[in-house]
Coordinates of C-alpha atoms in Angstrom, one line a residue:
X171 CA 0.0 0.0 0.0
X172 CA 1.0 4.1 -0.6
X173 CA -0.2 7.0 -1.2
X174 CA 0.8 8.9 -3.8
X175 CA -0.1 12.8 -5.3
X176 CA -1.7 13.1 -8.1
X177 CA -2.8 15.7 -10.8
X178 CA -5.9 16.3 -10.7
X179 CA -6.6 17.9 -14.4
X180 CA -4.7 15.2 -16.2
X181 CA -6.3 13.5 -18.3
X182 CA -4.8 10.3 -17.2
X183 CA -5.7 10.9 -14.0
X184 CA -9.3 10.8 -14.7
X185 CA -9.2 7.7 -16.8
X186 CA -7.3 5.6 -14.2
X187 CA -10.0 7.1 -11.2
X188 CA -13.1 6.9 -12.6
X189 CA -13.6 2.9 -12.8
X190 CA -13.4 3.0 -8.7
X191 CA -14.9 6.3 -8.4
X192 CA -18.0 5.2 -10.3
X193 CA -18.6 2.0 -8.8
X194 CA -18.1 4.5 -5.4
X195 CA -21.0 6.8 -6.3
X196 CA -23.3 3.3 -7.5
X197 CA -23.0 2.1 -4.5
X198 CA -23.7 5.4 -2.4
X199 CA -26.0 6.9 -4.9
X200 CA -27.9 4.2 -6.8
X201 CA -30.4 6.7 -8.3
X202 CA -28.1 8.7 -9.9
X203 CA -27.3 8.3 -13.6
X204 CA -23.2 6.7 -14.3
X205 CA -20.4 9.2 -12.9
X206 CA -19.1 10.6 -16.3
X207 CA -15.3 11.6 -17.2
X208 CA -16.7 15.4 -16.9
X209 CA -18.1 14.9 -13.9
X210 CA -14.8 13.2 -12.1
X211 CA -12.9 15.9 -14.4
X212 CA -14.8 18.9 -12.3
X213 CA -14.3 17.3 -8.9
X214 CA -11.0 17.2 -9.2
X215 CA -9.6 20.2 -10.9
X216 CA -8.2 23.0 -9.5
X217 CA -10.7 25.8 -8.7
X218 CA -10.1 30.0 -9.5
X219 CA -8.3 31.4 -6.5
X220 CA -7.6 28.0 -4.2
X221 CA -4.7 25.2 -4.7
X222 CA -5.3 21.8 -4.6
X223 CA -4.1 18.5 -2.9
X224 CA -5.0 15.0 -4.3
X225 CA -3.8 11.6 -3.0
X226 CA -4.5 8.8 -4.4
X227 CA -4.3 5.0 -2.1
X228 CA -3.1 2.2 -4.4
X229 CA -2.6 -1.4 -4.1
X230 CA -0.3 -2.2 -5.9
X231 CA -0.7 -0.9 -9.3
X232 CA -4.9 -0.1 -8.8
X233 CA -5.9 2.9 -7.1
X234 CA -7.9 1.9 -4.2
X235 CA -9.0 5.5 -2.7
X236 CA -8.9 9.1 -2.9
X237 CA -8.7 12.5 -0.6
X238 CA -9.4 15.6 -2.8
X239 CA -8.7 19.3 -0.9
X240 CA -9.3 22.6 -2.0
X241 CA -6.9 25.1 -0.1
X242 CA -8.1 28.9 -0.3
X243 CA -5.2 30.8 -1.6
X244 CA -6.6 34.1 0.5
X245 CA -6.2 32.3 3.7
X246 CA -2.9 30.8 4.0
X247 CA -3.7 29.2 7.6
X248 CA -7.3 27.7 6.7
X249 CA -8.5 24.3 6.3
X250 CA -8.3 21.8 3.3
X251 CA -12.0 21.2 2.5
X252 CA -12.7 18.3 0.2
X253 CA -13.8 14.4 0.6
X254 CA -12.2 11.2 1.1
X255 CA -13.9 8.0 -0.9
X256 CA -12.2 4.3 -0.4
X257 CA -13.3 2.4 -3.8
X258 CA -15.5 -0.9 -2.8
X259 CA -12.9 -3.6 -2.9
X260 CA -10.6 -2.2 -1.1
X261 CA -12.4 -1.2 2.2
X262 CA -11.2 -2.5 5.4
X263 CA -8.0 -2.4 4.9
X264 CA -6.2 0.5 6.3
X265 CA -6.5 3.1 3.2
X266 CA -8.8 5.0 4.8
X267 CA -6.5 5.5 7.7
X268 CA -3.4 6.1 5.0
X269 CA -5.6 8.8 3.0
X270 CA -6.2 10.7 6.4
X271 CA -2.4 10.8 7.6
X272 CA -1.4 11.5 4.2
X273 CA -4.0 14.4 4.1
X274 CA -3.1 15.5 7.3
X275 CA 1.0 15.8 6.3
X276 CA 0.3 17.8 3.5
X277 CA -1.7 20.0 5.5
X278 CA 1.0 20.0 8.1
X279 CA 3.5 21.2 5.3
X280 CA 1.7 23.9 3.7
X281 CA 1.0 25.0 7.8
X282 CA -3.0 24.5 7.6
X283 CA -5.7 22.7 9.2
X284 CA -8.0 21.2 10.6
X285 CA -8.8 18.9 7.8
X286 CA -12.6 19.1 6.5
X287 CA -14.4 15.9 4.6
X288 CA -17.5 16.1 3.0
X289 CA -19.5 12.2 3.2
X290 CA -22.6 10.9 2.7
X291 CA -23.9 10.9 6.6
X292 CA -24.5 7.4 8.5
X293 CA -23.2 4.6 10.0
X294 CA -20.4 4.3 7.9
X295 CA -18.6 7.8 7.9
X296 CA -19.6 8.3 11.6
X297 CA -18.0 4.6 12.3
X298 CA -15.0 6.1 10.5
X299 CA -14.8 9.6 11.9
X300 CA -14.8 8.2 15.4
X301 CA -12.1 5.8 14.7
X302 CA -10.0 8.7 13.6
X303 CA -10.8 11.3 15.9
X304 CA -13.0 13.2 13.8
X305 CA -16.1 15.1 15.0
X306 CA -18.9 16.1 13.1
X307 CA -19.3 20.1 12.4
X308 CA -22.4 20.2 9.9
X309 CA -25.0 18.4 7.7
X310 CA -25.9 19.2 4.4
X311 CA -29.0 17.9 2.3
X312 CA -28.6 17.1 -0.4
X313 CA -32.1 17.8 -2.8
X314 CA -33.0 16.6 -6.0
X315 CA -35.4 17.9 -8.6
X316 CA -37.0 15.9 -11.5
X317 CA -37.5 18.3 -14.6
X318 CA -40.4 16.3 -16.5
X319 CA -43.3 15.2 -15.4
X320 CA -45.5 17.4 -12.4
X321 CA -42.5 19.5 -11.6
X322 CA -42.3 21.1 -15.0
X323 CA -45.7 22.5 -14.7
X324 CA -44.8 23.9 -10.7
X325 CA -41.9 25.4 -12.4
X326 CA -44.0 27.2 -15.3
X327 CA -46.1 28.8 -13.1
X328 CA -43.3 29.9 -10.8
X329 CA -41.2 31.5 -14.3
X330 CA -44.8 32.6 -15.3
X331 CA -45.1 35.4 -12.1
X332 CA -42.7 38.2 -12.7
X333 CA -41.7 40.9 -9.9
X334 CA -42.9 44.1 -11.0
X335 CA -39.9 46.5 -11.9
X336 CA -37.6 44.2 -13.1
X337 CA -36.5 42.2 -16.1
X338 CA -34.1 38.7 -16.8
X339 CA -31.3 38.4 -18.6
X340 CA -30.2 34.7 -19.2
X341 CA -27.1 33.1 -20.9
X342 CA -25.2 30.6 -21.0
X343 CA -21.3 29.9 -20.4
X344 CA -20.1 33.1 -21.1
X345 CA -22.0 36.6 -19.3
X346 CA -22.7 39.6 -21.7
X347 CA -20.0 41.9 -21.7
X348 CA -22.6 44.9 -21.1
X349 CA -24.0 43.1 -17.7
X350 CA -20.5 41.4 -16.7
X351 CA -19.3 44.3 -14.2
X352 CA -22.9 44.3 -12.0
X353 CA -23.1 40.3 -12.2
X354 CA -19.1 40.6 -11.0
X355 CA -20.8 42.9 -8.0
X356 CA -23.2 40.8 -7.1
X357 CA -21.0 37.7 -7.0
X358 CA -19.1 40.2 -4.6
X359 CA -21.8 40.0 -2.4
X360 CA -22.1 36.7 -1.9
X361 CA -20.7 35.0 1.6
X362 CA -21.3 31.3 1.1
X363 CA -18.5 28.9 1.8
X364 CA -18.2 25.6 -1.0
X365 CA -16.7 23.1 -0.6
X366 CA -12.6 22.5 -2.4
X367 CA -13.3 26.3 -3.5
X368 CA -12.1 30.0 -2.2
X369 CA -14.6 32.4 -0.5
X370 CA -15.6 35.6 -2.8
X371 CA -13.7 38.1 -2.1
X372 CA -14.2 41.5 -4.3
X373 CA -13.9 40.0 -7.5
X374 CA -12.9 41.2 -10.5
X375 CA -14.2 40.7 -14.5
X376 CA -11.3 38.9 -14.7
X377 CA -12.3 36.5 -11.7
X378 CA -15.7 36.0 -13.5
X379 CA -13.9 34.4 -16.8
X380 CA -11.7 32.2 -14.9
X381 CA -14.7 30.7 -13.4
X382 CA -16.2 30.5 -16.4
X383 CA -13.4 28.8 -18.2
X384 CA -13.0 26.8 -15.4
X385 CA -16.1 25.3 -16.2
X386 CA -15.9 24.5 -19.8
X387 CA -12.6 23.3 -19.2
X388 CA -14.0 20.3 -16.9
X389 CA -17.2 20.2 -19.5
X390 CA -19.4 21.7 -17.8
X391 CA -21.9 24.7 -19.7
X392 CA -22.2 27.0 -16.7
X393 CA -26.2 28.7 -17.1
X394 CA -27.5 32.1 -15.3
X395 CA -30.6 33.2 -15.0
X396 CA -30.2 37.1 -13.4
X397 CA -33.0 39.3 -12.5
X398 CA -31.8 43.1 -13.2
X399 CA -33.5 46.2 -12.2
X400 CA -34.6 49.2 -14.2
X401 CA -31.1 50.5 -14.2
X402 CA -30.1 47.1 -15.9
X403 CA -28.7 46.3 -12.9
X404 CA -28.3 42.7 -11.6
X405 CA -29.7 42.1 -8.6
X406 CA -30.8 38.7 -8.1
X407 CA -28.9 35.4 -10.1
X408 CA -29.1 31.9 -10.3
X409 CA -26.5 29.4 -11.6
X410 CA -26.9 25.8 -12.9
X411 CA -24.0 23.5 -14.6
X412 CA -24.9 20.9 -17.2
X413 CA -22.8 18.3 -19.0
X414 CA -23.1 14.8 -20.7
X415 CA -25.5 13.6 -17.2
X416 CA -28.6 13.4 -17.1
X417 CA -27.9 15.0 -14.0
X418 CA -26.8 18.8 -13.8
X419 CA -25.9 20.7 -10.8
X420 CA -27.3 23.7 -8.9
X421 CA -25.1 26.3 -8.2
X422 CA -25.4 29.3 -6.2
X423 CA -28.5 31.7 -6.0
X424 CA -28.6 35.3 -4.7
X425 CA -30.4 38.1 -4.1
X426 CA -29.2 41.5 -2.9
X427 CA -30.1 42.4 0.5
X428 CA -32.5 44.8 0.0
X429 CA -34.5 43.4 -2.3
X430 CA -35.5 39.5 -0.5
X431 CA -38.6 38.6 0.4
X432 CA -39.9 39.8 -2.8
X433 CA -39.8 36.1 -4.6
X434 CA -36.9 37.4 -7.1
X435 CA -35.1 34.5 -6.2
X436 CA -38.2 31.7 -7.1
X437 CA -38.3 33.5 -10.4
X438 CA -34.7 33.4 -11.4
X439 CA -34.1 29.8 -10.7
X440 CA -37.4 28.5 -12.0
X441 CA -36.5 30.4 -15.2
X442 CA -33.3 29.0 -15.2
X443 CA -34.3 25.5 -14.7
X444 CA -37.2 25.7 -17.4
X445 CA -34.4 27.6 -19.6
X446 CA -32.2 24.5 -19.5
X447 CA -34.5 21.6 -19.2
X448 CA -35.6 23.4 -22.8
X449 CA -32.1 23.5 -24.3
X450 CA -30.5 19.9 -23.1
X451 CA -33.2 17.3 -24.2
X452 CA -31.3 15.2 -22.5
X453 CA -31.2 16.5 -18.9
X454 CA -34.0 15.1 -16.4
X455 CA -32.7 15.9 -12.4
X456 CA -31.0 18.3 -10.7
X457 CA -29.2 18.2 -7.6
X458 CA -28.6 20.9 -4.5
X459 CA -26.5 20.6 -1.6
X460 CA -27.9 22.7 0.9
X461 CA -26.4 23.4 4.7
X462 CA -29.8 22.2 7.0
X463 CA -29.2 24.7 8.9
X464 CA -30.0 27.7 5.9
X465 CA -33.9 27.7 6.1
X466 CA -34.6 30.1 3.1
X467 CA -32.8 28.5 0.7
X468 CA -34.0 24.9 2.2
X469 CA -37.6 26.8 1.4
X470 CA -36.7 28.3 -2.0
X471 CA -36.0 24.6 -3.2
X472 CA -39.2 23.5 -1.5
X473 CA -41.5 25.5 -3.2
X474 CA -40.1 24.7 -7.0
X475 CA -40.3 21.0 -6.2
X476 CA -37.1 19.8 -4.8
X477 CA -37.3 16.8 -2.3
X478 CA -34.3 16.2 0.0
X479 CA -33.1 12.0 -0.6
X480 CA -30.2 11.6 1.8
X481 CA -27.9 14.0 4.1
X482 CA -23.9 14.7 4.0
X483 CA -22.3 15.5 6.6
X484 CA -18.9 17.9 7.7
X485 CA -16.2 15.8 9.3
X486 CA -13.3 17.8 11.0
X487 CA -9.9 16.9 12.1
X488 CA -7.3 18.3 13.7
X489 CA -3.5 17.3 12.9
X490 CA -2.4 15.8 16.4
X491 CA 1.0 14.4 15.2
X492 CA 2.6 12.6 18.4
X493 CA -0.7 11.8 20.0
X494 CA -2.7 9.0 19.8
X495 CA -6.4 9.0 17.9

């Protein structure tokens, strides 16, 4: 057994991860459609404005596991934030515990910590957090969304009520250059912390086509929906990535301050939705990861039709080199 670092936008990487990674994800999320290259390719890649560490468990020449961390470049002493996933096969057999205390060195060298790991919550991760000292620091839901059937007509009607005074402006992988410096404000404005990526911090145009590269790099066609105000203004925006899934991803959703409680953000995201489910034939769910404890955007997802199907959970761990766990 070793561990050994990887590059996580290689090509080669992705082809020799994805056999274990999608028999992973079948096991833990039978529902789903098949992991695809794209999908691997965007978990893995290095994000705008953080660094990345991947390690890779093998036995002998097959990779048995993975630990994925984003590091945010802006805060030098911060945690890694990612997940750990031991292939089915190779459980039980000390990888899991390898992955951790290889994670936890190259934390250690870069002067970071504690070490944060995103897993599917039950017996299983909180057997394993406990066996490594790990405690649990939040729960996320994750929410799924069927785009045909009884949902699509929820969704019309939602699209169908506008919010007097303002307009939507939609596109699709790359944002009009005339509405790219108040979309880049809004962004600004938004204090949410994902997973493997850096917080917003006053971005720039520039910031905005990184991400958007980003995206197509791994892809991925990276949609908006925005809500702008009589100014042209954007005030309210909604993001969804779609690729060769029948599966496609929220992303974030955001409304200025001053203007919530006014349903802008139901509109944007069921026009985005409809506005994708009409240009990808092909794409019938969509996912959300949601912290439990943020109640409006837990209700937001509730009335277009999302239902919650199993919770993730936040495992941190601090590096206690020298003592026992």
């Amino acid at each position: 057994m070793d561990v050994r670092a990887l590059d996580g936008d290689a090509p080669a990487t992705i082809a020799a991860l994805l056999p274990g990674f999608r028999e992973t994800m079948r096991r833990e999320l039978p529902a789903d459609p098949p992991v695809t290259a794209e999908l691997l390719a965007r978990l893995l890649q290095r994000r705008h404005g953080a660094d990345r560490v991947l390690l890779a468990a093998f036995d002998g020449t097959e990779p048995a596991g993975i630990v994925k961390l984003g590091l945010d470049l802006a805060d030098p002493d911060g945690p890694g934030h990612g997940s750990l996933w031991v292939f089915p096969g190779f459980r039980r057999r000390g990888h899991g515990r390898a992955l951790v205390d290889a994670a936890l060195a190259a934390l250690r060298e870069r002067g970071r910590g504690p070490l944060l790991v995103d897993a599917p919550r039950g017996e299983a991760a909180d057997g394993f957090a406990a066996l490594v000292g790990a405690r649990r620091t939040a729960v996320n839901a994750r929410n799924r969304l069927a785009l045909r059937g009884p949902a699509h007509a929820a969704l019309a009607a939602a699209a169908a009520r506008p919010v007097p005074g303002h307009g939507l402006r939609r596109w699709a992988d790359r944002c009009p250059d005339d509405l790219v410096h108040s979309y880049t404000r809004a962004w600004g404005a938004l204090d949410a912390r994902v997973n493997g990526q850096a917080k917003v911090r006053e971005p720039t145009v520039e910031d905005v086509r990184a991400r958007e590269a980003e995206a197509a790099r791994a892809g991925h066609r990276q949609y908006v929906t925005a809500a702008v105000g009589t100014d042209g203004d954007v005030v309210a925006y909604s993001t969804l990535f779609v690729r060769a899934s029948p599966m496609a991803d929220a992303g974030e959703t955001f409304v200025v301050p001053d203007l919530r409680r006014r349903s802008l953000a139901t509109w944007v995201k069921a026009d985005l939705l409809l506005t994708a489910a009409r240009e990808n034939a092909h794409l019938a769910v969509v996912q959300a990861f949601n912290e439990t404890s943020n109640a409006a955007v837990i209700a937001l997802n509730r009335r277009l039709g999302f239902k919650t199907d199993s919770h993730w959970a936040t495992y941190a761990l601090e590096d206690l080199e020298g003592s026992p766990r």
